Tab-separated table of C-alpha atoms in Angstrom:
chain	number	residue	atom	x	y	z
A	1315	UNK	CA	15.868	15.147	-2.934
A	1316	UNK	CA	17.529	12.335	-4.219
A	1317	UNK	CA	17.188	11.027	-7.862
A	1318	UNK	CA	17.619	7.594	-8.529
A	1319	UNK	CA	16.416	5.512	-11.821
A	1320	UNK	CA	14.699	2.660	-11.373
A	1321	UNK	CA	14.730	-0.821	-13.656
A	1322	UNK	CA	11.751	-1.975	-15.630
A	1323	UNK	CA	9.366	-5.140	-14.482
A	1324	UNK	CA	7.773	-5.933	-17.016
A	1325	UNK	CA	6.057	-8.112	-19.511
A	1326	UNK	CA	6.133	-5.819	-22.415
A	1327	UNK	CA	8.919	-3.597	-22.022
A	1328	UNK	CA	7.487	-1.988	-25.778
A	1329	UNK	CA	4.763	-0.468	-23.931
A	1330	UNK	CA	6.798	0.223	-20.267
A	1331	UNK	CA	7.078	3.479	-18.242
A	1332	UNK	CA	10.410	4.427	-16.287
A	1333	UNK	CA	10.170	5.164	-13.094
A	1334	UNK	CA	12.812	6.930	-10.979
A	1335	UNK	CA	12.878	7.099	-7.152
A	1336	UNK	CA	12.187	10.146	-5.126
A	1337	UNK	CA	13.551	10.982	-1.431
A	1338	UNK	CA	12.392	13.170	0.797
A	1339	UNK	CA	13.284	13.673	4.419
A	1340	UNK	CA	12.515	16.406	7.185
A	1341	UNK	CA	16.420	17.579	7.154
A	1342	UNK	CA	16.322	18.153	3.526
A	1343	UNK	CA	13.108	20.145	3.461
A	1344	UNK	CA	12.441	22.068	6.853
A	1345	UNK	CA	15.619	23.832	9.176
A	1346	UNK	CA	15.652	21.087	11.621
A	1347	UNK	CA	19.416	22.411	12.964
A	1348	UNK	CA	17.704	24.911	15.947
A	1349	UNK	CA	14.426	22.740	16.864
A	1350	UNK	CA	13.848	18.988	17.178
A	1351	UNK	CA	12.197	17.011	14.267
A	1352	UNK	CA	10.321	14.187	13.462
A	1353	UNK	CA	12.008	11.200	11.963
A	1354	UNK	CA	11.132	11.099	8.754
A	1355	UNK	CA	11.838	9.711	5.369
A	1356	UNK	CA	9.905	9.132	2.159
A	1357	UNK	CA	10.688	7.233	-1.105
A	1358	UNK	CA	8.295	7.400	-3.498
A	1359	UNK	CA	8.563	6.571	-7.371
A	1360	UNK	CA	7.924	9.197	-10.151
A	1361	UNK	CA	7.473	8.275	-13.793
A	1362	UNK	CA	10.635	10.142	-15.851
A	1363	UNK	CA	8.156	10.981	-18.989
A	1364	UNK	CA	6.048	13.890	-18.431
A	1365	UNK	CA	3.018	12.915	-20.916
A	1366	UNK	CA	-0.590	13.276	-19.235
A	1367	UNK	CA	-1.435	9.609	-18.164
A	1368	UNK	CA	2.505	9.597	-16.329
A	1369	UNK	CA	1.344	13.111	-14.506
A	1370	UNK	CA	-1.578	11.435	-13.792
A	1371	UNK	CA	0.366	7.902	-12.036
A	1372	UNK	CA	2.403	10.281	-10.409
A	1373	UNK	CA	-0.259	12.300	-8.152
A	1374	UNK	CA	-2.071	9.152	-7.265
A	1375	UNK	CA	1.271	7.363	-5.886
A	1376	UNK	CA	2.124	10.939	-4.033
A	1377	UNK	CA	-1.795	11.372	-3.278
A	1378	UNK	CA	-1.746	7.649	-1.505
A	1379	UNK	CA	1.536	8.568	0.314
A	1380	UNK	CA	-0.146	11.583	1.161
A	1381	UNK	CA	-2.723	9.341	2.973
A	1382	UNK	CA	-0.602	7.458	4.894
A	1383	UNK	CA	0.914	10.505	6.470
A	1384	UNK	CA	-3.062	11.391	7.525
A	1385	UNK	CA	-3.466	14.670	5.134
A	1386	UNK	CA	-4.910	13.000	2.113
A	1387	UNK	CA	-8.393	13.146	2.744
A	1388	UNK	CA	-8.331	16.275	4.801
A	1389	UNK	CA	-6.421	18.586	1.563
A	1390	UNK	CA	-8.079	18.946	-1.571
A	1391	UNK	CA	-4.779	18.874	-3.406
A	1392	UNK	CA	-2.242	16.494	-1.097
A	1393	UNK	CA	1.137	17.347	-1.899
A	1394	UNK	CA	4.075	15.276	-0.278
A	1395	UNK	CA	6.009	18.253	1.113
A	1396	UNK	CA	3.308	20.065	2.375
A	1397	UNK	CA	2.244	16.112	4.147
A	1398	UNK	CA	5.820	16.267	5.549
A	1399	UNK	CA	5.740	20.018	7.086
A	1400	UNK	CA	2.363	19.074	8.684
A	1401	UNK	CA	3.484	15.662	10.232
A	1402	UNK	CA	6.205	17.194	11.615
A	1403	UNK	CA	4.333	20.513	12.951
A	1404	UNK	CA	2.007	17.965	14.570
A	1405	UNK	CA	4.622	16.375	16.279
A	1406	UNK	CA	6.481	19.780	17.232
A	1407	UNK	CA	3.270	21.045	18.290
A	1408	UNK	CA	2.314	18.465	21.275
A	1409	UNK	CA	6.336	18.297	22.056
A	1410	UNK	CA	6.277	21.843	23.108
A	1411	UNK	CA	2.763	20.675	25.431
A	1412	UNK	CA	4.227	17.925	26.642
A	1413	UNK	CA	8.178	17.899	26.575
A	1414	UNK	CA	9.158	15.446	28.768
A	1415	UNK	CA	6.852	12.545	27.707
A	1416	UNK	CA	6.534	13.072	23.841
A	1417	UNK	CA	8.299	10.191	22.271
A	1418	UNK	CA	10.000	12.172	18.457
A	1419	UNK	CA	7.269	10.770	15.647
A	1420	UNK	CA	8.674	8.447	13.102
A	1421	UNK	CA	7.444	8.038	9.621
A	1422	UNK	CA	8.582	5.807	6.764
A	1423	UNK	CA	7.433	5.455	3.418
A	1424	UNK	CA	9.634	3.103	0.662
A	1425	UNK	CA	7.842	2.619	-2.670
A	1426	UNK	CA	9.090	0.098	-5.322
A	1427	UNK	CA	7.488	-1.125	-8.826
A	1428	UNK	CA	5.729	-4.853	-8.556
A	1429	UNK	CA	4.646	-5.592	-11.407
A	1430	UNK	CA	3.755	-3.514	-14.932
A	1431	UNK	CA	1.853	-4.844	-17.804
A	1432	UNK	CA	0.063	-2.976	-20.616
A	1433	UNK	CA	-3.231	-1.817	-19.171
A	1434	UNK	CA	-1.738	-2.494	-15.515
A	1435	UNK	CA	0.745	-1.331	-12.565
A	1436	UNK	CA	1.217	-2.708	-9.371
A	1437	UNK	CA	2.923	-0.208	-7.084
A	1438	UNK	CA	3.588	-1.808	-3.583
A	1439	UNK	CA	4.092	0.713	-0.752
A	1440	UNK	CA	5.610	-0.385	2.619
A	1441	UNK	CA	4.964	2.544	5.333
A	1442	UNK	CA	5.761	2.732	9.252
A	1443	UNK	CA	3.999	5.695	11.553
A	1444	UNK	CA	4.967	5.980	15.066
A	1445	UNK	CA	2.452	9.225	16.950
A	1446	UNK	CA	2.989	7.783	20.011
A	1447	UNK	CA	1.376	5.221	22.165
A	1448	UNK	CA	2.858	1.181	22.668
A	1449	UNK	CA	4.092	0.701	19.402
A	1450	UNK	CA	3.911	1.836	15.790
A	1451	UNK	CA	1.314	1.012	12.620
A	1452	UNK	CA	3.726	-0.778	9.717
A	1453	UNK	CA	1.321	-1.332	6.465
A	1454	UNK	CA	1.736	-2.263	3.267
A	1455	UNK	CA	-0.287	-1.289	0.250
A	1456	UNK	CA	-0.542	-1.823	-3.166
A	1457	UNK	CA	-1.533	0.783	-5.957
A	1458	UNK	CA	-3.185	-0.407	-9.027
A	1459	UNK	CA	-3.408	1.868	-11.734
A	1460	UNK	CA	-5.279	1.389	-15.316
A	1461	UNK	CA	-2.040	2.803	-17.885
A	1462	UNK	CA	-4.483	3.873	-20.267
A	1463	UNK	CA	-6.075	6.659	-18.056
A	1464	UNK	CA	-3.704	6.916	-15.156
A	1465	UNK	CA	-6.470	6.026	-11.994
A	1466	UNK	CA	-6.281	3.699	-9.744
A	1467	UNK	CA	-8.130	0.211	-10.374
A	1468	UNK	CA	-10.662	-0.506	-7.307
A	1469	UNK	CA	-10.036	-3.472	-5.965
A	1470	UNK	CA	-13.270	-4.651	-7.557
A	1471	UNK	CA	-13.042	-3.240	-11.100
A	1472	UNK	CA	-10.447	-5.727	-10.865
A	1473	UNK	CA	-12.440	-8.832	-11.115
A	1474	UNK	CA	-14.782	-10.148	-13.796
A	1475	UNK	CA	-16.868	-11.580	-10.607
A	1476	UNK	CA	-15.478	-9.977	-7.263
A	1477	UNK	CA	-18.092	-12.214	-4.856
A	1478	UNK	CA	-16.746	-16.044	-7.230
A	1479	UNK	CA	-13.387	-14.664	-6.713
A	1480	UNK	CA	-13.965	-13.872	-2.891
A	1481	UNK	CA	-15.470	-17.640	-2.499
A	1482	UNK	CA	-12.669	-19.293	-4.183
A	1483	UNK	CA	-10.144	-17.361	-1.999
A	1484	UNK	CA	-12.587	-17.888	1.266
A	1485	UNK	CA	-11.511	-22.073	0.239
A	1486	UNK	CA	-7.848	-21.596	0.203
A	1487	UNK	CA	-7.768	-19.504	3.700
A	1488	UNK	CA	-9.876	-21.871	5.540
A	1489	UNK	CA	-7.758	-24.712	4.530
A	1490	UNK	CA	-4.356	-22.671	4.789
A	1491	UNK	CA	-5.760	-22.032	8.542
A	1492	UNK	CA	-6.971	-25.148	9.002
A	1493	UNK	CA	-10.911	-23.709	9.690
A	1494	UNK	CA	-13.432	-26.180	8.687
A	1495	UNK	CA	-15.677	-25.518	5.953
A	1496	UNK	CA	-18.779	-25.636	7.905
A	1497	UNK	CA	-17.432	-23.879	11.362
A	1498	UNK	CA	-17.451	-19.812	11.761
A	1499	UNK	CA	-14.997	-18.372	9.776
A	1500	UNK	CA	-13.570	-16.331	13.243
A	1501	UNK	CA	-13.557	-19.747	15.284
A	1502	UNK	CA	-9.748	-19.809	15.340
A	1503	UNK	CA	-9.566	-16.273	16.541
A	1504	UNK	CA	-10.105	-14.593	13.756
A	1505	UNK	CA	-12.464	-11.263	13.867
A	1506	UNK	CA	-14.158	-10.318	10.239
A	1507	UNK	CA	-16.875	-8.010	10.444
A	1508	UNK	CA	-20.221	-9.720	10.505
A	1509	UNK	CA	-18.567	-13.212	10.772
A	1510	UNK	CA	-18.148	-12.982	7.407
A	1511	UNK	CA	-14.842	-14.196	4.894
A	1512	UNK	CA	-13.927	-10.881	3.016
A	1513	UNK	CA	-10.879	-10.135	0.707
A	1514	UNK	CA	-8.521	-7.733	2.105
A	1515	UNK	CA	-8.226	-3.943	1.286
A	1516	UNK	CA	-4.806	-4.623	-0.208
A	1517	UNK	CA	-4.807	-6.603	-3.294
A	1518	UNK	CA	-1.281	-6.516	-5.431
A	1519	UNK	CA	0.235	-8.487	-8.047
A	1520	UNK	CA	4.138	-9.747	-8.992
A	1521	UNK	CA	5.588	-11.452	-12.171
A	1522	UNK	CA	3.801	-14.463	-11.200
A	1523	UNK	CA	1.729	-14.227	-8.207
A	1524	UNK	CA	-1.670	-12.450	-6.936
A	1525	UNK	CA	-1.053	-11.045	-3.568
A	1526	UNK	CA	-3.807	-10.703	-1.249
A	1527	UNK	CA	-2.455	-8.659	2.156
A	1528	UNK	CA	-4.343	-8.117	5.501
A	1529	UNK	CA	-2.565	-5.761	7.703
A	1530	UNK	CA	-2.727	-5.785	11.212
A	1531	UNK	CA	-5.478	-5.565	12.726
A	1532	UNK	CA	-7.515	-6.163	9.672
A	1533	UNK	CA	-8.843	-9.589	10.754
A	1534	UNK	CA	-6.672	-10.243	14.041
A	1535	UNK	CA	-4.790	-8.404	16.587
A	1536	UNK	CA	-1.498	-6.450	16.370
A	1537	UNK	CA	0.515	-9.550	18.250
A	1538	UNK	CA	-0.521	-11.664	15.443
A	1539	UNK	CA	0.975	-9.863	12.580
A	1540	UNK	CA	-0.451	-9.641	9.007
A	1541	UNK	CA	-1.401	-12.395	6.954
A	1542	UNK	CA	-0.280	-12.749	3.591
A	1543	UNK	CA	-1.831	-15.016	0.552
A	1544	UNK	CA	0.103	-15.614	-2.671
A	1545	UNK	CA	-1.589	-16.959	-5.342
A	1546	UNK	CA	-0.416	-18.128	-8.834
A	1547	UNK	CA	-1.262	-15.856	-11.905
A	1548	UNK	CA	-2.211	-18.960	-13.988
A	1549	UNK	CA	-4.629	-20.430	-11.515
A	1550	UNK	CA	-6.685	-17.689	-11.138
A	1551	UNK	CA	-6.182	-15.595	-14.344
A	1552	UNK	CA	-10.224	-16.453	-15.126
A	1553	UNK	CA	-11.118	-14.705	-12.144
A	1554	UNK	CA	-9.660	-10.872	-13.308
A	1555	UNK	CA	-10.894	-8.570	-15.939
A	1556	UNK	CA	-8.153	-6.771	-16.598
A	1557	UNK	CA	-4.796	-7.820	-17.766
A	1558	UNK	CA	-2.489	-9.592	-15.694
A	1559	UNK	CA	0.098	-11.284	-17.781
């Protein structure tokens, strides 16, 4: 496991947390010299203090990395190494059924710091899983935790008025898409559920921008890629209810 500090973004560095980065790969955890393995490695940031609210960051980054590699809803406790072991038994598991048509499983998990504020951190997570099939899932997601009692935000304790904020946003994509006002929102080819404009699951935040991040296959297919909205922090600061300056 490698150890490597990582440098503050933030706009109060009075009130900061230090994070350090955290690797973890199959070779460096499981006896992979005898038996193939999965490809497999994991960087995921740890806060350096060990006070309550930093133990509490720390298992909901690992818990969402967790989820990614398809264990954290099924363990009551997710814990990265044990996430690794399994991924990799899985894939060791239907190699030794089907050994001369399993493709090795590939995971990737690289976590950096976005943004941190008092009250607020942005964690952005970019993952890649390959089990098989045509092609790979690559997603990105954000993690936004309250500092002051260490759980993640939901993405609509967020907003003073999540449905203004979702109207507002609806504006900008419809004329970054060029989808008139009064046509279907999936006329172009887009596909949201109920024919309906909806935020996406991932909502993140920088220095100076509000990131709003559909992953494939959110609202279009996997050949058109994700779709990614930045918007600046001073436009819609009204719209938030927590800090984000």
């Amino acid at each position: 496991m490698l150890l490597i500090f990582w440098g503050l973004y933030s706009c109060d560095n009075t009130e900061s947390f230090t994070f350090e980065k955290q690797n973890f790969t199959v070779d460096t955890l499981l006896d992979c010299k005898n038996v193939d393995c999965a490809s497999l490695e994991i960087n995921v940031l740890k806060i350096v203090d060990d006070n309550p609210v930093a133990a509490i960051i720390n298992k909901e980054i690992e818990n969402t990395a967790c989820s990614i590699l398809n264990i954290g809803e099924n363990a009551s406790e997710p814990n990265l190494k044990e996430a690794i072991s399994q991924f990799n038994s899985s894939y060791q598991n239907i190699s030794e059924e089907f050994p001369e048509e399993i493709v090795p499983y590939e995971a990737t998990i690289d976590c950096e710091l976005s943004f941190q504020c008092p009250g607020l951190i942005s964690v952005v997570m970019d993952s890649y899983i390959f089990t098989g099939g045509a092609h790979g899932n690559g997603t990105v997601s954000y993690i936004n935790i309250d500092t002051k009692t260490g759980k993640q935000f939901s993405n609509k304790s967020l907003f003073k008025n999540y449905n203004e904020f979702e109207d507002y946003v609806e504006k900008i994509f419809r004329t970054q898409h060029e989808i008139p006002e009064k046509e279907s929102i999936n006329s172009t080819g887009f596909f949201f559920e109920d024919d309906t404009f909806s935020l996406p699951l991932t909502i993140g935040f920088t220095d100076k921008e509000v990131i709003l991040y559909y992953n494939q296959y959110e609202i279009n297919s996997y050949a058109e890629g994700p779709i990614e909205l930045k918007l600046n922090k001073e436009e819609v600061a009204s719209f938030f209810a927590v800090k984000i300056f």
